[in-house]
CSV table of C-alpha atoms in Angstrom, one decimal:
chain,number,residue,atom,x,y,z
O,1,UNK,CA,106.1,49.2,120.4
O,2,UNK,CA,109.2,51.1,121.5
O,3,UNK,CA,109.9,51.1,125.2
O,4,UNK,CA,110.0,54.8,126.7
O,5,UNK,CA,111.8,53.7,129.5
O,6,UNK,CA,114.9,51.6,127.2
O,7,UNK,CA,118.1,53.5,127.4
O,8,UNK,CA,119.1,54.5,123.9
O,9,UNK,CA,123.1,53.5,123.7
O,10,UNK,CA,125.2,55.9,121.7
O,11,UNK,CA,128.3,55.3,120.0
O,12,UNK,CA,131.4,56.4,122.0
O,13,UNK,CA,133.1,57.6,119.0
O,14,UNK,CA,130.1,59.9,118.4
O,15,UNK,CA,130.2,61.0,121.5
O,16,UNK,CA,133.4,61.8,120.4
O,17,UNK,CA,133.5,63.4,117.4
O,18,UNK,CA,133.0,67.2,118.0
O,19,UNK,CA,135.9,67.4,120.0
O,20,UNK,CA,137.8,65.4,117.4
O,21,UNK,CA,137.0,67.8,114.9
O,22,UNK,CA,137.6,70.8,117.3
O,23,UNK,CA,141.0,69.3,117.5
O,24,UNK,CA,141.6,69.2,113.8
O,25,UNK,CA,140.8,72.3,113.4
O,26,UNK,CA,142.9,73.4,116.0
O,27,UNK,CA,145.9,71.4,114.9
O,28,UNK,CA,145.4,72.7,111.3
O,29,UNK,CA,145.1,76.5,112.9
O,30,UNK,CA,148.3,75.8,114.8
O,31,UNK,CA,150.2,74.6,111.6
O,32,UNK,CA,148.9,77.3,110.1
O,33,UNK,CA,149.6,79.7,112.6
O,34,UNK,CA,153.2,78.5,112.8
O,35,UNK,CA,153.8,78.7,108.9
O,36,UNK,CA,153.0,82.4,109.3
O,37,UNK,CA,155.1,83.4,112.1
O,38,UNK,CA,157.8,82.0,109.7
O,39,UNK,CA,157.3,83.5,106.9
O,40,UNK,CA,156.9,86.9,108.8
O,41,UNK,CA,160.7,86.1,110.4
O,42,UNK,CA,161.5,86.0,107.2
O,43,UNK,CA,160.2,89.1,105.8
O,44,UNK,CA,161.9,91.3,108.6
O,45,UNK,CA,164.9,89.6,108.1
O,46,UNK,CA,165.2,90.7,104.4
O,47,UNK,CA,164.2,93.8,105.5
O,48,UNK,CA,166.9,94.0,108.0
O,49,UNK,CA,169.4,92.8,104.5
O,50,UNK,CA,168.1,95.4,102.4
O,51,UNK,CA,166.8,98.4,104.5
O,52,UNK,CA,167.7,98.4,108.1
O,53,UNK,CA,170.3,97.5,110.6
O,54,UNK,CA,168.0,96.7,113.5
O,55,UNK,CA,169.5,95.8,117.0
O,56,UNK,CA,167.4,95.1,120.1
O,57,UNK,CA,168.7,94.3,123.6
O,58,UNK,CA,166.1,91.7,123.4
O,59,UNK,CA,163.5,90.1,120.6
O,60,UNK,CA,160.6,88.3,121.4
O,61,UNK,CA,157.8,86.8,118.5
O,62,UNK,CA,154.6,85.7,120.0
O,63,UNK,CA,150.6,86.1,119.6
O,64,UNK,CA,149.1,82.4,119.2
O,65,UNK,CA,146.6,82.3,118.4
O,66,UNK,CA,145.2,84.5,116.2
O,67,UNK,CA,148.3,87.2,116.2
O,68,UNK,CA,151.6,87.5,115.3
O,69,UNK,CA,153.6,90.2,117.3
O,70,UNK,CA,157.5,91.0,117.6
O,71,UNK,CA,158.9,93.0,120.2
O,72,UNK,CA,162.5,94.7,120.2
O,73,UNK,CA,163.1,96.5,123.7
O,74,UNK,CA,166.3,99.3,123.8
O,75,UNK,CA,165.7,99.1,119.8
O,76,UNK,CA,168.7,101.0,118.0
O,77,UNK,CA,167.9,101.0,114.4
O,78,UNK,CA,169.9,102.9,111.3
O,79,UNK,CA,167.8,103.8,108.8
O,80,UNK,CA,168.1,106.2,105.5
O,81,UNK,CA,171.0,107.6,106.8
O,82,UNK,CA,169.8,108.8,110.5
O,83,UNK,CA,169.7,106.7,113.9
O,84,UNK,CA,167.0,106.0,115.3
O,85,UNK,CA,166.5,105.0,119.3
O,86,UNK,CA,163.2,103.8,121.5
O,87,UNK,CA,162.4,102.0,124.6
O,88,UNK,CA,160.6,99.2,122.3
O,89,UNK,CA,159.5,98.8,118.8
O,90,UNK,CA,156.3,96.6,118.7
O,91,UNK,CA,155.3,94.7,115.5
O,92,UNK,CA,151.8,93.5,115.3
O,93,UNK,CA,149.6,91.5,112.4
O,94,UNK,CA,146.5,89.6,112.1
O,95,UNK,CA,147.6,85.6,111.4
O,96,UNK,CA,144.8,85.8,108.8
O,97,UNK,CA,145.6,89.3,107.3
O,98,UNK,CA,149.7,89.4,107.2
O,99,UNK,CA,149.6,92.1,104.1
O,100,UNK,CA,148.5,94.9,107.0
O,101,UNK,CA,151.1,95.5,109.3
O,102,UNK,CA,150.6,97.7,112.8
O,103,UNK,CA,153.3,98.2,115.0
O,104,UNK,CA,153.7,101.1,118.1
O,105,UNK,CA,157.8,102.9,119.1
O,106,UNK,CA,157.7,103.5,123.0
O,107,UNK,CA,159.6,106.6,124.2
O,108,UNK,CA,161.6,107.9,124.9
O,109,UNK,CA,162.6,108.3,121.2
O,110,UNK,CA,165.7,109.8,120.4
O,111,UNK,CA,166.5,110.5,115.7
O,112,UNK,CA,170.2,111.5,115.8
O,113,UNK,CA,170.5,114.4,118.2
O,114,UNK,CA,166.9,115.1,118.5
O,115,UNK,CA,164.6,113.5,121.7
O,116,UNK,CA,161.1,112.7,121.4
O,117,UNK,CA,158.8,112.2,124.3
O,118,UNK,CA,155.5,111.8,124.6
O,119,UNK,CA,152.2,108.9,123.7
O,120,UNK,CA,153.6,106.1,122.0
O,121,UNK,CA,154.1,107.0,117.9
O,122,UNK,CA,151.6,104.2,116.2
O,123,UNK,CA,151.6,103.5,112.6
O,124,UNK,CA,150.2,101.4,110.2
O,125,UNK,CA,151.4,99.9,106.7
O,126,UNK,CA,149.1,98.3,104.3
O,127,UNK,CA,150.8,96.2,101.4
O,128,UNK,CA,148.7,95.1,97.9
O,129,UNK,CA,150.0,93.1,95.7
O,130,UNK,CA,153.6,92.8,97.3
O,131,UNK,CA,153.5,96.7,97.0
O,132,UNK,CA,153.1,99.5,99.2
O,133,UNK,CA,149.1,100.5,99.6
O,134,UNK,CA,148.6,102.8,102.6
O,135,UNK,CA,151.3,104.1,105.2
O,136,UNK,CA,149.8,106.0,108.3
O,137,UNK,CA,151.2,107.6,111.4
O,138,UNK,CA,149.8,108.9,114.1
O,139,UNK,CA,151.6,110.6,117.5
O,140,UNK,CA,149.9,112.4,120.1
O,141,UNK,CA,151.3,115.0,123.0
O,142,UNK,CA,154.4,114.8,121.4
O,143,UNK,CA,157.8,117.2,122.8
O,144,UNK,CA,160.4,117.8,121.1
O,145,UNK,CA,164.0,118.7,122.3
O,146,UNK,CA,165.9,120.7,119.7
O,147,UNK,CA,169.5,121.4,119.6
O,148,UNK,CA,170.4,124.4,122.3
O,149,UNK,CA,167.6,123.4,124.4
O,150,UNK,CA,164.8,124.5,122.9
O,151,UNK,CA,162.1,122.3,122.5
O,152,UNK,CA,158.6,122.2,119.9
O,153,UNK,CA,155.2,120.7,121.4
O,154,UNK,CA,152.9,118.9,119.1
O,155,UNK,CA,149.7,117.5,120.0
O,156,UNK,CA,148.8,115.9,117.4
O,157,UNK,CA,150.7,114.7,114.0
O,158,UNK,CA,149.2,112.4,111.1
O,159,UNK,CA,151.4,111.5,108.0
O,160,UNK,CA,150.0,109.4,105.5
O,161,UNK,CA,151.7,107.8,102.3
O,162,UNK,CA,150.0,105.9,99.5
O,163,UNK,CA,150.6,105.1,95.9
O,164,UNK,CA,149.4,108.4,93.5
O,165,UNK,CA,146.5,107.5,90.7
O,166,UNK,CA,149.1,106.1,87.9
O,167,UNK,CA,151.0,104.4,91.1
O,168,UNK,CA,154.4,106.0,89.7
O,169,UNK,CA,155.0,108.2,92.8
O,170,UNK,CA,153.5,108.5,96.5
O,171,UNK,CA,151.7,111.2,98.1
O,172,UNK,CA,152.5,112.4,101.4
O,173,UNK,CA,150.2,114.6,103.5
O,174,UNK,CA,151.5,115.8,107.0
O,175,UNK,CA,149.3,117.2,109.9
O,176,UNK,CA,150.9,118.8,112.7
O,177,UNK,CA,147.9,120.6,115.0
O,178,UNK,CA,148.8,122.5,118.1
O,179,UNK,CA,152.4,123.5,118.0
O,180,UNK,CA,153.9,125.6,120.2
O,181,UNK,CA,157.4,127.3,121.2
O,182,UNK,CA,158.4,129.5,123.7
O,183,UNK,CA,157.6,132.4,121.2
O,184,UNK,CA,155.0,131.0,118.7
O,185,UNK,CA,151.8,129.0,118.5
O,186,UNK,CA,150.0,127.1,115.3
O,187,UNK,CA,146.6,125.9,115.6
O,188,UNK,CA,147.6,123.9,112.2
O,189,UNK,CA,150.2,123.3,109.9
O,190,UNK,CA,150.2,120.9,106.7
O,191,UNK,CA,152.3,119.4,104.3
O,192,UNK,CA,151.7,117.8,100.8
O,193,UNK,CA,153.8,116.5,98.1
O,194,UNK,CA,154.8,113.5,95.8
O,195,UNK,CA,157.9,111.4,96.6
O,196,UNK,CA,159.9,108.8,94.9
O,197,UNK,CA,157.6,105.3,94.5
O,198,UNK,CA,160.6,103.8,96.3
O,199,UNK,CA,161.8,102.9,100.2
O,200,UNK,CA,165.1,104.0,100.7
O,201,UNK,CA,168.1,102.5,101.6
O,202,UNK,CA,170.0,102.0,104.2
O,203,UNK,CA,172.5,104.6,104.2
O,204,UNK,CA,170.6,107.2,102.0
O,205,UNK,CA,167.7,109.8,102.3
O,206,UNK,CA,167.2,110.8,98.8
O,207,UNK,CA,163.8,112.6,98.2
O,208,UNK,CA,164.6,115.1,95.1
């Protein structure tokens, strides 16, 4: 008969095991994790060959765990043709999920002689099958300073570009609600087209 009172010994290396197999799991997340921040370096750096010429006063990667971010503060970038200033450029993706980029430019914003204050500008790019699925922006309480001082308030603006059916071209649509001058007000204003099914590069802005 078995003695309710006898002490039952356990194995230390049970005792041990779910923490070994957390720490597999961990270590494996980590290598993981690690593999992906590289190959994300590596993505912005052909980007920076091919597209853009990206300077930042400083650059940071981070995120662990379950992230991967890049920061670029004083960001001076050229790109298409135009130069383009902020206070940081933020990069952000899921470790698990790197084909969906979101990122954030922090104002004040300055596109070759025009300054642009306001939220921070957030966008979002969405990739399928190494090519472009979904492009979104959104800004909010934007100003605008135009040349001899005069300056356009938005409140809000959406632009969103994706492949058309056949996936030869991209559709844009532009929202722009709640702009105002000194001498004129919209309660809406929109904009739709097709553009060329490629990025362009550095150095031109070709949309005809």
């Amino acid at each position: 008969m078995n003695n309710p009172l006898e002490i039952k010994r356990v194995s230390p290396l049970k005792m041990m095991a779910p923490l070994i197999v957390f720490l597999c799991i961990a270590l494996a997340w980590s290598v993981y994790w690690y593999i992906t921040l590289g190959k994300a370096q590596q993505k912005l750096a052909a980007l920076e060959a091919t597209h853009v010429s990206l300077k930042c006063a400083d650059r940071s990667w981070g995120g662990y765990p379950f992230r991967i971010h890049f920061d670029c503060t004083a960001m001076n970038a050229d790109l298409a043709g135009g130069k383009l200033k902020a206070d940081k450029l933020r990069l952000i993706g899921q470790a698990w999920n790197p084909n969906h980029i979101i990122g954030a430019l922090f104002g004040p914003i300055t596109i070759d002689n025009v300054k642009i204050s306001g939220d921070p500008i957030r966008f979002s790019y969405r990739v399928k099958n190494d090519k472009l699925a979904l492009a979104s922006l959104l800004a909010a309480n934007q100003t605008i300073a135009l040349a001899d001082n005069k300056q356009l308030a938005v409140a809000k603006t959406e632009v969103h570009l994706r492949p058309d059916a056949n996936a030869e071209r991209l559709e844009l649509a532009v929202t722009l609600s709640d702009l105002s001058t000194e001498k004129a007000k919209l309660d809406s204003f929109k904009i739709t087209g097709t553009l060329d099914n490629q990025m362009p590069k550095e150095g031109s802005f070709d949309l005809l």
